[in-house]
Each structure stands twice: as C-alpha cells, then as structure tokens.
Short mmCIF file of C-alpha atoms and ligand atoms in Angstrom, two decimals:
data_model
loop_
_atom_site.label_atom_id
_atom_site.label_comp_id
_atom_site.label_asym_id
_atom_site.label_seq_id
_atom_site.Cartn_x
_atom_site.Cartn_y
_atom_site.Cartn_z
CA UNK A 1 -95.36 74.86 -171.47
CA UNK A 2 -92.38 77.07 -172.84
CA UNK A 3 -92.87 80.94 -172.13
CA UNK A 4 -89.87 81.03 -175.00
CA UNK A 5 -92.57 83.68 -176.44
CA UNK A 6 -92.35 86.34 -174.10
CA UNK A 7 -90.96 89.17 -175.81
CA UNK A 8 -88.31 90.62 -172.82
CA UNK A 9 -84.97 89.29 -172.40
CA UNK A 10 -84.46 87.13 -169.14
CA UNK A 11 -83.43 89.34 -166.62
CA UNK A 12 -80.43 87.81 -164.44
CA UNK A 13 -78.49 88.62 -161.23
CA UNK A 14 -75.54 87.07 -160.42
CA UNK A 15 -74.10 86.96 -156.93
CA UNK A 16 -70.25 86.39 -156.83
CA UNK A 17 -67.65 86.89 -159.85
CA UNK A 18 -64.76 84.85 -159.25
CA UNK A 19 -63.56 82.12 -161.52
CA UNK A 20 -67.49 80.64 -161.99
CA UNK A 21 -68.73 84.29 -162.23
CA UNK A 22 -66.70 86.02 -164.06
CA UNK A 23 -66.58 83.04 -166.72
CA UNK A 24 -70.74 82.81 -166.59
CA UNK A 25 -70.56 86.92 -167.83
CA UNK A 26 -67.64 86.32 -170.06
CA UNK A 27 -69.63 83.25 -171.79
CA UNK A 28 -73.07 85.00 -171.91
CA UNK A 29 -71.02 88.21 -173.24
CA UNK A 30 -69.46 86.71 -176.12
CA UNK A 31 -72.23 83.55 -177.40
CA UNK A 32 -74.85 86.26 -176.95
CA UNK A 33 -76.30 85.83 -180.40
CA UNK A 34 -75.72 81.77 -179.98
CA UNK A 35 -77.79 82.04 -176.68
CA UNK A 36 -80.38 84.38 -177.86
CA UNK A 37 -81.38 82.01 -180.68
CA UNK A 38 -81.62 78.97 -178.71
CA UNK A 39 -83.65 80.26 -175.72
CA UNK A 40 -85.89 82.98 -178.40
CA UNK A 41 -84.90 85.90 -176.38
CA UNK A 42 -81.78 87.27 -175.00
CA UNK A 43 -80.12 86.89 -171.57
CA UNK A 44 -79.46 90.54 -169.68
CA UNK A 45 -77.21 90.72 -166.57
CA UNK A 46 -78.98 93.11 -164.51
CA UNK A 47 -77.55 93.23 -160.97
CA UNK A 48 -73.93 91.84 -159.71
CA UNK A 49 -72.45 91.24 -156.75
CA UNK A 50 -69.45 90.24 -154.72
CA UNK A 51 -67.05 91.88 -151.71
CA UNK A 52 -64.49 93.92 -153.36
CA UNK A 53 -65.75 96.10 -156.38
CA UNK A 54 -62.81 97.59 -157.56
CA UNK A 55 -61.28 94.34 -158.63
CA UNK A 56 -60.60 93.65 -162.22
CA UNK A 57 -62.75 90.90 -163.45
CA UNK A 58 -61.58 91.23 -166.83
CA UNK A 59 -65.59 91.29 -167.81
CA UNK A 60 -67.73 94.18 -168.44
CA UNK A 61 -69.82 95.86 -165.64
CA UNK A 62 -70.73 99.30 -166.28
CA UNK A 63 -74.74 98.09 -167.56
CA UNK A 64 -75.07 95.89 -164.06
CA UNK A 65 -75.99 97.70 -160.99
CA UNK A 66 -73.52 96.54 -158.34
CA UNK A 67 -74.37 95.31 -154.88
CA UNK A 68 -72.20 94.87 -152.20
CA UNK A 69 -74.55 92.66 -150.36
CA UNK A 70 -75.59 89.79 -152.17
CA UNK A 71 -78.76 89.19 -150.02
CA UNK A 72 -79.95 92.70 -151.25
CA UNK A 73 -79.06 91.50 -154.94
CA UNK A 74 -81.65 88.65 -154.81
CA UNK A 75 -84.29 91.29 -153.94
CA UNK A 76 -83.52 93.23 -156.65
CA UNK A 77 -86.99 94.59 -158.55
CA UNK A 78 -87.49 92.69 -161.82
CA UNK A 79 -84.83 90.04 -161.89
CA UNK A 80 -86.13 86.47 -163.40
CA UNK A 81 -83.12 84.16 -161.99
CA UNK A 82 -80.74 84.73 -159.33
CA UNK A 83 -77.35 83.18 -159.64
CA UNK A 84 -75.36 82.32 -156.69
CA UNK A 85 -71.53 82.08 -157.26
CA UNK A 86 -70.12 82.63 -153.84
CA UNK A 87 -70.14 79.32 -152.53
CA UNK A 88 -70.28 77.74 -149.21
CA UNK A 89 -73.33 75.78 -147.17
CA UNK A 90 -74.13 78.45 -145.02
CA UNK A 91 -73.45 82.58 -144.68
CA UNK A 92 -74.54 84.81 -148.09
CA UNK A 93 -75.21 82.03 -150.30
CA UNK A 94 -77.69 80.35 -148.56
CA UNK A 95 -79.61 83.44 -147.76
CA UNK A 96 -79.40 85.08 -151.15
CA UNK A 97 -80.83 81.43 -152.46
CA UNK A 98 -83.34 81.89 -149.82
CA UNK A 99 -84.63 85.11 -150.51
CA UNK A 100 -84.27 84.56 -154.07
CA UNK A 101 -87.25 81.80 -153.65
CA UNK A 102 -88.56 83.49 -151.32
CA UNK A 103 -89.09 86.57 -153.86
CA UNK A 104 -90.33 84.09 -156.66
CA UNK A 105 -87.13 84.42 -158.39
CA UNK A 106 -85.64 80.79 -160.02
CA UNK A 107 -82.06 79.87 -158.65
CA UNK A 108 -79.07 78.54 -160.66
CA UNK A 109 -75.91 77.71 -158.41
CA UNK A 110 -72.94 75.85 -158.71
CA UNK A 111 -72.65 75.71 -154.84
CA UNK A 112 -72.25 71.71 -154.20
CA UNK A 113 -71.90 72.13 -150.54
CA UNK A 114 -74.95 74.48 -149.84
CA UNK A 115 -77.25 71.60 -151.94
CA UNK A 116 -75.73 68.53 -149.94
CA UNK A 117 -76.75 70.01 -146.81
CA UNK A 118 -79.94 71.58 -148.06
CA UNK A 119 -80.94 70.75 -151.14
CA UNK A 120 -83.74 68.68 -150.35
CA UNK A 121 -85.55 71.68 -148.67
CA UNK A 122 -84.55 74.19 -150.92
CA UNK A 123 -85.93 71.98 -153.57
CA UNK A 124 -89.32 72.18 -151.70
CA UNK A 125 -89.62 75.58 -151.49
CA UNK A 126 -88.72 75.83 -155.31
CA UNK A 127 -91.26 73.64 -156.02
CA UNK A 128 -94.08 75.32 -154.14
CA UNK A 129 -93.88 77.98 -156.11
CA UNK A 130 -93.28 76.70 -159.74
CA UNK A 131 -89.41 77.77 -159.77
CA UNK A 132 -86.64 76.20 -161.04
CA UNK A 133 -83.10 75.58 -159.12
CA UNK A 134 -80.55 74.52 -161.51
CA UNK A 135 -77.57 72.85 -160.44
CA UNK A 136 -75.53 71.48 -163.51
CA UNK A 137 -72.40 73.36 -162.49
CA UNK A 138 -72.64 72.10 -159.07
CA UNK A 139 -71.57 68.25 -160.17
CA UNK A 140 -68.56 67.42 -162.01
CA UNK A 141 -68.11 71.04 -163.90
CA UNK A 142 -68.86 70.64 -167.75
CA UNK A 143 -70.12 67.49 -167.92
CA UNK A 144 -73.93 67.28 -168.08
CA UNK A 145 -74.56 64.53 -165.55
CA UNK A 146 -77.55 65.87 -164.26
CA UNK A 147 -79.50 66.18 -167.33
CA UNK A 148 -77.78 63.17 -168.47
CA UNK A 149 -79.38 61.35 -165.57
CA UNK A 150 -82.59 63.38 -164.65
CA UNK A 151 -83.52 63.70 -168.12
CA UNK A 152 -81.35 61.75 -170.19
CA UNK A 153 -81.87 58.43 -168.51
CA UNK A 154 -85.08 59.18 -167.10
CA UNK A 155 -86.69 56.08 -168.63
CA UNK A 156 -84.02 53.75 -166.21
CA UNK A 157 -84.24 52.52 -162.90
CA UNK A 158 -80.54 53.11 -161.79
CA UNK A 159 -78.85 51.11 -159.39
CA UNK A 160 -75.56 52.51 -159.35
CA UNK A 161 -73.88 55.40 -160.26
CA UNK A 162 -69.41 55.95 -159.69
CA UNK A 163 -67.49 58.48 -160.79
CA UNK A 164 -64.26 60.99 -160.25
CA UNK A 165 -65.61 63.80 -158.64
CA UNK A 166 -62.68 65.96 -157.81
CA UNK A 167 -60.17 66.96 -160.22
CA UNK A 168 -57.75 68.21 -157.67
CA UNK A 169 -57.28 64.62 -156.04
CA UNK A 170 -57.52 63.09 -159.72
CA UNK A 171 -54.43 65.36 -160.85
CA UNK A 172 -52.95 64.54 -157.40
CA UNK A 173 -53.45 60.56 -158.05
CA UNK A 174 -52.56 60.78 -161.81
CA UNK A 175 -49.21 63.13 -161.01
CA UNK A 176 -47.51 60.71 -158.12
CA UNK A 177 -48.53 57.09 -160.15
CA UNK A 178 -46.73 59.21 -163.52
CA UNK A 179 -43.97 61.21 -161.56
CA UNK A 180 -42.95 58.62 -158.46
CA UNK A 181 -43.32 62.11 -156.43
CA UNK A 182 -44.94 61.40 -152.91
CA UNK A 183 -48.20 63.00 -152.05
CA UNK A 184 -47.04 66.54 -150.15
CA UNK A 185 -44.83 67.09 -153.08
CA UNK A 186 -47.26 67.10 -155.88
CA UNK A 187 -50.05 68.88 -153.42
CA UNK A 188 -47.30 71.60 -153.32
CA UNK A 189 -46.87 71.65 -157.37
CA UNK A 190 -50.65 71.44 -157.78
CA UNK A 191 -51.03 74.85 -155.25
CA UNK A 192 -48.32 76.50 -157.17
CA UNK A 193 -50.80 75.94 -161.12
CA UNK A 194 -54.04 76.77 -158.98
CA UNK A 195 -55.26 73.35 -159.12
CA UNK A 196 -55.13 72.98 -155.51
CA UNK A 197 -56.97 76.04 -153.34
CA UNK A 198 -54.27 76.77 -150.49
CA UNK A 199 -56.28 75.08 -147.79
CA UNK A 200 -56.87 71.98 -150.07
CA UNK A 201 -58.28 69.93 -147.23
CA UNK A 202 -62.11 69.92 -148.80
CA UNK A 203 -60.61 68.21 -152.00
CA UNK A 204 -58.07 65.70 -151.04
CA UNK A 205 -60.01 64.99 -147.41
CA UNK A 206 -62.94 63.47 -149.80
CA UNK A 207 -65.40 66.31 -148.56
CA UNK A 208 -65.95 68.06 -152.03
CA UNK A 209 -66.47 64.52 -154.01
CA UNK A 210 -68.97 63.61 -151.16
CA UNK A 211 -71.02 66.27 -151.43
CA UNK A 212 -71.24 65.97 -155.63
CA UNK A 213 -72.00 61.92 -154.08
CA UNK A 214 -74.82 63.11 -151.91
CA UNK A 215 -76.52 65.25 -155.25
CA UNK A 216 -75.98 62.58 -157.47
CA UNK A 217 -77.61 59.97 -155.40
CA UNK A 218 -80.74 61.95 -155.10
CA UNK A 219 -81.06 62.80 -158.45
CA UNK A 220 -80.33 58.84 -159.53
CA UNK A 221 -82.48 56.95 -156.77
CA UNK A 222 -85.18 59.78 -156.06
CA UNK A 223 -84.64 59.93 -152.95
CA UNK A 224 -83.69 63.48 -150.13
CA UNK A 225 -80.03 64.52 -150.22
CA UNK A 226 -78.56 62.36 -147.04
CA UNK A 227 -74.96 64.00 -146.94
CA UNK A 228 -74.41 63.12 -143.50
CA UNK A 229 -74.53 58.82 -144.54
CA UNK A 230 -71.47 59.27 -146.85
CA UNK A 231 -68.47 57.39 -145.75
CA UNK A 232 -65.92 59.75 -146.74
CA UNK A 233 -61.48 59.14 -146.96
CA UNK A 234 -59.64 61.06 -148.83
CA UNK A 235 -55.74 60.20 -150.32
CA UNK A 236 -54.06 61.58 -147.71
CA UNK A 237 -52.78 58.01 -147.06
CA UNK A 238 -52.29 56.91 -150.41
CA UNK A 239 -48.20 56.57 -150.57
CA UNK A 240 -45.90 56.68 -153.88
CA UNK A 241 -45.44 52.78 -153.50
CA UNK A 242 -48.86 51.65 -153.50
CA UNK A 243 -48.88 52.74 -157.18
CA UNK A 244 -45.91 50.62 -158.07
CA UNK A 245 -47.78 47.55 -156.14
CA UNK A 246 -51.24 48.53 -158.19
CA UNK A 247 -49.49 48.60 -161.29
CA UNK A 248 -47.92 45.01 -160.80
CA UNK A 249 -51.50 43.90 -159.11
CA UNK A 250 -52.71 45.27 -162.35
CA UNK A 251 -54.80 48.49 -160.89
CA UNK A 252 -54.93 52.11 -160.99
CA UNK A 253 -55.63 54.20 -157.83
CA UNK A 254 -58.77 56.56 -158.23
CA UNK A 255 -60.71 58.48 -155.56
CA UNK A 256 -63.96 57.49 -156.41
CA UNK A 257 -67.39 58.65 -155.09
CA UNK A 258 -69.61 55.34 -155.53
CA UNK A 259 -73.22 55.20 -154.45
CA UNK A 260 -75.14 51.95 -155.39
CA UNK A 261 -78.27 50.54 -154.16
CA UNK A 262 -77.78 46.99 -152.28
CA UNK A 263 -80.30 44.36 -150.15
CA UNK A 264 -78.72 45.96 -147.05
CA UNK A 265 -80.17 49.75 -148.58
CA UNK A 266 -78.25 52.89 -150.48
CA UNK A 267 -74.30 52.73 -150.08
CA UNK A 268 -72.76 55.77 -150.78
CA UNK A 269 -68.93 56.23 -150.15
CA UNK A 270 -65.99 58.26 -150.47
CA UNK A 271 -62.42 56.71 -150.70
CA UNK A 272 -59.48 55.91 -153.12
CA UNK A 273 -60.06 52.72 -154.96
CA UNK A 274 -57.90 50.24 -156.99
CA UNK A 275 -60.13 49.47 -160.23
CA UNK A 276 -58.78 47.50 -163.24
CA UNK A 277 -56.30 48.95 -165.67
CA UNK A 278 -59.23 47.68 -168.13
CA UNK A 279 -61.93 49.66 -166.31
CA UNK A 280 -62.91 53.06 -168.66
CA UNK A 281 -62.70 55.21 -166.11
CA UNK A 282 -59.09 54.08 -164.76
CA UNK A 283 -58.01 55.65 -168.10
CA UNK A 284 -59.60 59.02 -166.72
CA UNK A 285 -56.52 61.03 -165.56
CA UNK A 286 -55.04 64.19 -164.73
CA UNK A 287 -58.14 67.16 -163.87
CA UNK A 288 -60.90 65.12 -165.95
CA UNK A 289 -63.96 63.82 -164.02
CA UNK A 290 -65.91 60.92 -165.18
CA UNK A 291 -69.06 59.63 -164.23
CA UNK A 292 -70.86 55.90 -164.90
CA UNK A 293 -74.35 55.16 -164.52
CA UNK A 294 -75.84 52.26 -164.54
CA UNK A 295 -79.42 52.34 -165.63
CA UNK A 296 -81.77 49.00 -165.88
CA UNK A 297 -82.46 49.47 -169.59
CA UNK A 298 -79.52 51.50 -171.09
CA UNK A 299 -76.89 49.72 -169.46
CA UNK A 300 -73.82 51.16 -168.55
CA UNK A 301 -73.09 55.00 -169.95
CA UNK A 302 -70.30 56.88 -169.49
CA UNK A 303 -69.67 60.60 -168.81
CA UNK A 304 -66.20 62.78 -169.10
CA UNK A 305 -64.67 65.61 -169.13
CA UNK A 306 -63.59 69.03 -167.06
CA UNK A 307 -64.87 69.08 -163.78
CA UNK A 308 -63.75 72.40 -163.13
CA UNK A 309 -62.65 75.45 -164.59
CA UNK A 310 -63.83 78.73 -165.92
CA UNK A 311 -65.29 77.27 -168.90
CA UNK A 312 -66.46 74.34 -168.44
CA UNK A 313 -68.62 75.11 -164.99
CA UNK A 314 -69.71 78.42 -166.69
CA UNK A 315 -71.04 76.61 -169.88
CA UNK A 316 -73.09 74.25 -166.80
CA UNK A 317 -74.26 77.35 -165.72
CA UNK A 318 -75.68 78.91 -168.96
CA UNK A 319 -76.94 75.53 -169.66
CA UNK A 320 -79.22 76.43 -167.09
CA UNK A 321 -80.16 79.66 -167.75
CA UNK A 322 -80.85 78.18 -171.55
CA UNK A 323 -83.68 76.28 -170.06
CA UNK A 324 -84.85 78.45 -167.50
CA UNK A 325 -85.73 81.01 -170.64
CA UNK A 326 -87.10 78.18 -172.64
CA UNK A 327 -89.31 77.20 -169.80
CA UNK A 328 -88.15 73.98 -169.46
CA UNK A 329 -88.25 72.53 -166.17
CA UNK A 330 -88.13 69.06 -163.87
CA UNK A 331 -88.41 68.38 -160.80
CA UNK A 332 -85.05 69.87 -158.73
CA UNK A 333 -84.13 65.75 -158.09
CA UNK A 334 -85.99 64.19 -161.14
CA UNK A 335 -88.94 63.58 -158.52
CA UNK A 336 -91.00 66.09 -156.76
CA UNK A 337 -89.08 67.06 -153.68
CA UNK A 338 -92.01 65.77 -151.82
CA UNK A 339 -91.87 62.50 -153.52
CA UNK A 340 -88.48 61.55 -152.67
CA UNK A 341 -88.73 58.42 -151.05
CA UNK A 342 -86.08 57.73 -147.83
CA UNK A 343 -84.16 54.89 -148.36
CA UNK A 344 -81.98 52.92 -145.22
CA UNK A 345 -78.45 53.50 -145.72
CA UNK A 346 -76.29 50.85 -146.11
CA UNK A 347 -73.11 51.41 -143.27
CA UNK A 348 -69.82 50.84 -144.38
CA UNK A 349 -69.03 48.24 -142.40
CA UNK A 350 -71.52 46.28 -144.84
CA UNK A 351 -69.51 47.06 -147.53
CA UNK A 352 -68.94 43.54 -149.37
CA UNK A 353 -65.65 43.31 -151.75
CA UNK A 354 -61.87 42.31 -151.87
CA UNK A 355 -58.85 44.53 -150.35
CA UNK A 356 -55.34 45.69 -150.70
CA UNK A 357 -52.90 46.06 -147.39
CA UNK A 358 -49.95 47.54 -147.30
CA UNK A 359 -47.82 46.75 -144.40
CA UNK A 360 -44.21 47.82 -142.86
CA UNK A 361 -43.32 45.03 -140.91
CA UNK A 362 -40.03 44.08 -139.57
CA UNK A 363 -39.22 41.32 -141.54
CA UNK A 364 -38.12 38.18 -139.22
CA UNK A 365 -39.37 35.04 -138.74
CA UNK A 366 -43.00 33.93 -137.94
CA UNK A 367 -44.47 37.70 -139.21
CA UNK A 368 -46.23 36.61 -141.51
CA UNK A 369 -47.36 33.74 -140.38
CA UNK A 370 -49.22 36.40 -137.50
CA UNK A 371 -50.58 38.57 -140.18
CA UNK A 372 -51.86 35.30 -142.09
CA UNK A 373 -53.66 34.22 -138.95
CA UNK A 374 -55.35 37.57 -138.16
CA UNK A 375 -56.88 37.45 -141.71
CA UNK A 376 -57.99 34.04 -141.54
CA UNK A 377 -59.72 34.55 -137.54
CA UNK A 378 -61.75 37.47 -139.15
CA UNK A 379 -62.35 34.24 -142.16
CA UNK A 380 -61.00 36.82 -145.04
CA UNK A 381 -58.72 34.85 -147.50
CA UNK A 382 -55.63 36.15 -149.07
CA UNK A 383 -55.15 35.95 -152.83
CA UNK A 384 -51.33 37.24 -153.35
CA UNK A 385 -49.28 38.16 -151.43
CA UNK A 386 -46.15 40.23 -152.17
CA UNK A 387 -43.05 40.95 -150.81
CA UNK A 388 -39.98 42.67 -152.55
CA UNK A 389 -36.68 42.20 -151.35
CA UNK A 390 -35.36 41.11 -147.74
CA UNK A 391 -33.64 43.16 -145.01
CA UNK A 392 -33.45 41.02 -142.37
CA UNK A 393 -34.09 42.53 -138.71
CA UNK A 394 -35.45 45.91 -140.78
CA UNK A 395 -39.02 46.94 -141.85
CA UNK A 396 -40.08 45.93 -145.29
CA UNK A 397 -43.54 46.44 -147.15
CA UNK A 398 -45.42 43.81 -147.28
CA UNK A 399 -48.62 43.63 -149.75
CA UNK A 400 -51.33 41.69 -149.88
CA UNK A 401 -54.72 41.80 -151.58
CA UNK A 402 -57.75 39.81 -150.40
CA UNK A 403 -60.88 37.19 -151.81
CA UNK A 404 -64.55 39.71 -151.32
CA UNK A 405 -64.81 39.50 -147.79
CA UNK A 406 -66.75 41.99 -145.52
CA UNK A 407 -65.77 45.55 -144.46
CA UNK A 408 -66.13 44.63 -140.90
CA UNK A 409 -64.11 41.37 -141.06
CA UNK A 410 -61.65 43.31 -142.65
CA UNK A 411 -61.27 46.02 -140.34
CA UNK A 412 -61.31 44.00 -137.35
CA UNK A 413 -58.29 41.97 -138.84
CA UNK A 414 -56.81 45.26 -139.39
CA UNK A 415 -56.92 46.27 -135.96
CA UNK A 416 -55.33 43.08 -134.69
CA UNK A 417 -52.35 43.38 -137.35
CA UNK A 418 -52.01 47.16 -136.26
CA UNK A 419 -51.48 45.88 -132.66
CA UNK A 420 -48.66 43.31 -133.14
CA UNK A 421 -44.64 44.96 -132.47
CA UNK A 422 -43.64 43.70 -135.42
CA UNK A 423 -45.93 45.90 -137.21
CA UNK A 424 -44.05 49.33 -137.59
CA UNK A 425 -46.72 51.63 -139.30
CA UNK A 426 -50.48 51.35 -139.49
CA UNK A 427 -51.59 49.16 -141.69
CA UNK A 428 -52.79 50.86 -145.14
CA UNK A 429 -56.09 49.75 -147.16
CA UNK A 430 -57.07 50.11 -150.43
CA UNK A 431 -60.77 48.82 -151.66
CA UNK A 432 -60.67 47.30 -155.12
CA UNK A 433 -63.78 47.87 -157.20
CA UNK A 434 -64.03 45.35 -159.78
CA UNK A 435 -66.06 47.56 -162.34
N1 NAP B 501 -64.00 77.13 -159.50
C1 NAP B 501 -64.53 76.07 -160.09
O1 NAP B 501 -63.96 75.51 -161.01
C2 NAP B 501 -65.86 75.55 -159.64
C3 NAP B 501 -66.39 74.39 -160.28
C4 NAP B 501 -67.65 73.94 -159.89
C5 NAP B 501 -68.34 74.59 -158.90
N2 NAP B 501 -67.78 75.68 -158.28
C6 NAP B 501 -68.56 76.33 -157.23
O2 NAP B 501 -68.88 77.63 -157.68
C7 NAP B 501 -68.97 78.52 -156.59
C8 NAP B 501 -68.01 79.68 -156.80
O3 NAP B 501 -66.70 79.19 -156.94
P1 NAP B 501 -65.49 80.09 -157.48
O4 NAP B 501 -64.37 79.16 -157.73
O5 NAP B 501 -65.94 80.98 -158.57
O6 NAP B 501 -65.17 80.93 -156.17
P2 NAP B 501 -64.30 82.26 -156.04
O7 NAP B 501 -63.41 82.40 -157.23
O8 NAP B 501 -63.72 82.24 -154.70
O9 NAP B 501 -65.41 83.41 -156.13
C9 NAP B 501 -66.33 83.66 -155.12
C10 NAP B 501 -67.00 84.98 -155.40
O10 NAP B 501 -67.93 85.25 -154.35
C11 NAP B 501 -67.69 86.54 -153.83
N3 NAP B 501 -68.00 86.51 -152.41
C12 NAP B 501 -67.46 85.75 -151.45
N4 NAP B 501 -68.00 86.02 -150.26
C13 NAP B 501 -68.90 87.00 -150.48
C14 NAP B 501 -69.76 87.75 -149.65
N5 NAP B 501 -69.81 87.52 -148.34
N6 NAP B 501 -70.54 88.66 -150.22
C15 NAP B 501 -70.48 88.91 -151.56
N7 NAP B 501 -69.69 88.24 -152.38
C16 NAP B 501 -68.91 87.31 -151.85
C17 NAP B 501 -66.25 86.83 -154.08
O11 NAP B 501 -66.05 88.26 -154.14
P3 NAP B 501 -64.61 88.91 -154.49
O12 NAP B 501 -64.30 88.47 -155.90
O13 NAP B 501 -64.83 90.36 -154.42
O14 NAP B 501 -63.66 88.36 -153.47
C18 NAP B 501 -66.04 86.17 -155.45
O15 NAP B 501 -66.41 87.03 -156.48
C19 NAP B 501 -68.65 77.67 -155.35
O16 NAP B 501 -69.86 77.18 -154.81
C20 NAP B 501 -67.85 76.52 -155.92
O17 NAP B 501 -67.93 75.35 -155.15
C21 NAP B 501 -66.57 76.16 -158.63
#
C-alpha cells in the first residue's frame, strides 16, 4: 500500500557528509522538483551530522539542525528515515542504525561492512516493525543490483551470481595489464587521484569486495548474511608478468567476488581470477564494477557501471529514499529476515576448476621434471606449459596452467613445489573461471 498520499514532505536525517553525504544533499538539492514528482511529495533534510562542522561541504546547511553526535541525530523528533553515511561495522554507525529502528525510523545506508556483519539482524528488527533498510548504495555504487536481483529477477531461482566489486583493485588490475607498471607503483598513482584511500588494505586485501559478496549472496539465495565463510585474497600477489602470460594464455586478470550454489552447498569467494578475453565482464576495466546473475529462467544478465563515486552511490541512495516515500517496500534480503534459510558452505578447498602457476625456478636439469611429478602425485594434469627464454644456472619463470582439478589437490601440489631448492619464490596461483 503506497502512503505516496500523505500530504508532508519525507522528513530525512542524514548522519555523515563526506563524499556519499555531501553528494546525497547535493543530488536531492538540485533534482528536487524531479524527486518530488516521482515520490508525490518532496524530500526535506531535517537534521545532519558528522565530526567537524566547520568544514566546507560545498552543500547547503543553514535549514538542517546540526548534530555533533550522530546517535542523538537518529533520535531526532519527527524524522521519517535516518541515513547513515559514516561507515564502518561497529562505533556511530551501528548505533545510530540501531536507535534509528529502535525509534521506528526506516534506515538507508551505504555502509557494506556494518550489513556483512549484521545485516541479517538488523534486517529483523526492521522487519518487526514494518521499516524499511535500504541498501542500494552499499553494493557496487550506481548500479542497481539489488533491485535488479530482489525485485528485478525475483521470478528466478539464482544459482550464481560474479561480479567486480571494487573499483580500486579493478583500476589497479586494468592500470598494470595497460601500463607494464608493477603493483606498488600504480597503488601509489591510484592514492595520488583518490582512487585508493591511504590505508588501501580493505580494497586490494579483498575485504571490501567480500563484504558486497556476503550482501549479494543473501539477497540472491535467501539465505542470513554469512561474512565470516568468504574465502577472501586480494592482488597483492598478482605481478606485472602474469598479465603478459594471461594475455598469451588468452585471459584477463579480474578480482572477482563469485558466490554460486554447488552439491557440496553455497561457495562464496574472494580472489583474482583469469576469465576469457571473450567473457563480458573481462572487458569491464578501469573503476567500473560489473555484476552477472544467473537466474533459472532469465538466463544470464548483466550489470555495469560506477561502483563508486559521489554520484553514482548518491543516486543509490536517493533511489532509496524514492521508494521509501512511495511506500514501496520488500523484504531487507528479498525474503523475510526470518525466512532466510541457512545453507552449508561450501570450503574452498572444494573448489573444483583449472589453475595458473607461476614459478621462479632455477632453470637446470631435471626441474621440471620435479614440478611435473608433484602435479601428477596430487593427480592434477597440466595443459601448457610455458617457458620463455633460458638462463642456465639462473631463475626463470616458469608457467603453467592446469585440466579442472580440485582446490585441495592443487594446493597440496603447491606445497610440495614450494619446498623443493630449486624453487626460488613461492609458487603463485591464479584460478581461471571459465564464464
Ligand atoms: N565513497 C564512496 O564512493 C562509497 C561508495 C559506496 C559506499 N560507500 C560507503 O558510504 C559510507 C560513507 O563513505 P564516504 O566515502 O562518504 O566516507 P567519508 O568521506 O569518510 O565520510 C564519512 C563521514 O562521516 C563522518 N563521521 C565519521 N566518523 C564520525 C563520527 N564518529 N561521528 C559523526 N560523524 C562521523 C565524517 O565527518 P567529517 O566530514 O566531519 O570528518 C564524514 O562526514 C561508508 O560506509 C562507505 O563504505 C562509499
């Protein structure tokens, strides 16, 4: 049932005005008209917050009444929604969302981390009381993948769902396979244009992309947000060369967040991938994020775009605030939160698929012969094998990609590589997806 005909304006507060804040008040402020006729009333900022108030925030204030504590903002008398902009799984944005329920207000956030930890009890105590928590910003940026999937492909049972869920590490990836820079290099470059926070180690470590992973899988298999069973690597390891060996082995390099329902239960993993030059989303470079679902009637779909930004995560976040004055609302995870159904996760070890190794060995006789028996011990068989150039007595790279074989296998032959002399570096691995 809309409540689009209640005559008020929707009353908002929004907690935190950095780049997501300030960009929510600078979108609301200038599509106002836009806004007002698609939710039938308009959208008033009531309250603000965030630490230092004298900053310039290039937006408008002076009709807001400020706070200093967020907490105290969600308690503020008459507010409809409370925003939540400051980020982080635990500290001021979980208790403002807290209170904010607590005090019957809906929630929208773009706060990734505080919804793979808690989301599915937050999502309860929205639900017990009718409220809405929207979360569009919170999950690749601009691009609509929750409603997309919640709403959009509601009608599917979905069975997997990949994507590029960090723009940093995608810009990273996209810079060093373009450039021939090595990895510090282009982290440095990326810090200097702000697409790289100075302690970068939640994007390229995986962490961010795992908890978008954890969301996503809820909202596409119904079942609670299970952050803590995603295998997460980031690109740390990923080296200027193994982009000239993908290229020839006819792969890009992606860090992909890939959850997929198997026999063995729900998969859901972090790492950098190798997936076909051929593959839409190895075409996805530079700060895009993509997303493909794969739903039992609609086939495969495919989502791009910004997954970041000013813009595009405040245009998520009005999206929200659109439907919360509309009266449009779902269930948080597409399912009541007490419907979600556990599933087993499936361990990484049971990860089924081929491989890429990178090795610096010193190149002399009977090497590779050693590395060829570890592989076949474990049973995994080699499909190429390359090595460029000789330097006899010196390390050389040594590449090799693998038949699907099992994670374990492969890890165990791994480990008995590692341990031979004649191996100079640990061995590097690269899982190729064959989407
Ligand atoms: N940036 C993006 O492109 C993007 C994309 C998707 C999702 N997100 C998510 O959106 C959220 C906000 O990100 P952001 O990039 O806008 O962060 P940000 O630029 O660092 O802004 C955070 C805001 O929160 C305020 N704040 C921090 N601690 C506070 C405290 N203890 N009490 C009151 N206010 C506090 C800060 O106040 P001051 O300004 O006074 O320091 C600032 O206004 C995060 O959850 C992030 O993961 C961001």
């Amino acid at each position: 049932m809309s409540d689009s005909h209640k005559a008020g304006p929707l009353k908002i507060a929004v907690a935190g005005l950095g780049t997501v804040g300030a960009g929510v008040l600078k979108l609301l402020e200038r599509q106002a008209d836009l806004i007002e006729q698609r939710c039938g009333r308009r959208i008033e900022v009531v309250a603000v917050s965030a630490r230092s108030r004298g900053k310039d925030r290039g937006v408008d204030l002076s009709k807001a009444e400020w706070y200093d504590d967020p907490v105290a903002l969600a308690a503020h008398p008459g507010v409809d929604v409370v925003v939540e902009l400051i980020g982080g799984s635990e500290g001021p944005a979980k208790e403002t969302v807290e209170l904010a329920l607590e005090r019957g207000r809906h929630v929208v956030t773009a706060n990734k981390a505080l919804l793979a930890h808690h989301g599915t009890a937050l999502a309860a105590k929205a639900e017990a009381q009718g409220l809405a928590i929207g979360f569009e910003a919170a999950v690749a940026g601009g691009i609509p993948i929750i409603k997309g999937l919640r709403e959009g492909l509601a009608g599917n049972r979905v069975s997997e769902v990949h994507g590029i869920l960090n723009g940093t590490c995608n810009y990273i990836l996209t810079e060093m396979r373009t450039t021939g820079r090595d990895f510090a290099d282009v982290l440095a470059d990326a810090q200097r244009l702000g697409y790289a926070e100075a302690d970068p180690s939640f994007d390229i470590d995986g962490v961010d992309a795992a908890h978008k992973l954890a969301i996503l899988t809820s909202v596409a298999f119904g079942t609670p947000v299970d952050f803590k069973s995603v295998h997460v690597e980031g690109i740390r390891h990923v080296s200027a060369v193994d982009f000239d060996y993908a290229d020839a082995l006819g792969y890009r390099i992606k860090l992909l967040g890939i959850a997929r329902r198997t026999d063995r239960g729900v998969e859901q993993r972090v790492h950098p991938c190798m997936v076909p030059k051929a593959a839409p989303i190895a075409a996805v470079d530079g700060v895009f994020n993509a997303v493909v679902a794969q739903g039992d009637f609609v086939d495969r779909v495919l989502f791009v775009g910004r997954g970041a930004g000013e813009g595009p995560t405040a245009s998520a976040v009005v999206a929200d605030l659109i439907d919360i004055a509309r009266g449009r609302s779902t269930p948080t995870f597409g399912v009541p939160a007490a419907q979600l159904s556990e599933a087993q996760p499936s361990p990484m070890e049971a990860r089924r698929g081929s491989y890429y190794v990178r090795l610096m060995v010193l190149d002399r006789p009977g090497v590779i012969a050693d590395v060829a028996a570890a592989m076949r011990d474990q049973n995994v068989s080699m499909e190429q094998f390359l090595q460029r150039g000789r330097a006899p007595g010196e390390a050389v790279p040594v590449v090799l990609t693998t038949h699907d074989t099992d994670e374990a296998a492969m890890q165990r032959a791994l480990a008995t590589i590692a341990a031979k002399e004649s191996v100079v570096e640990p061995p590097r691995m690269i899982r190729i997806e064959q989407f």
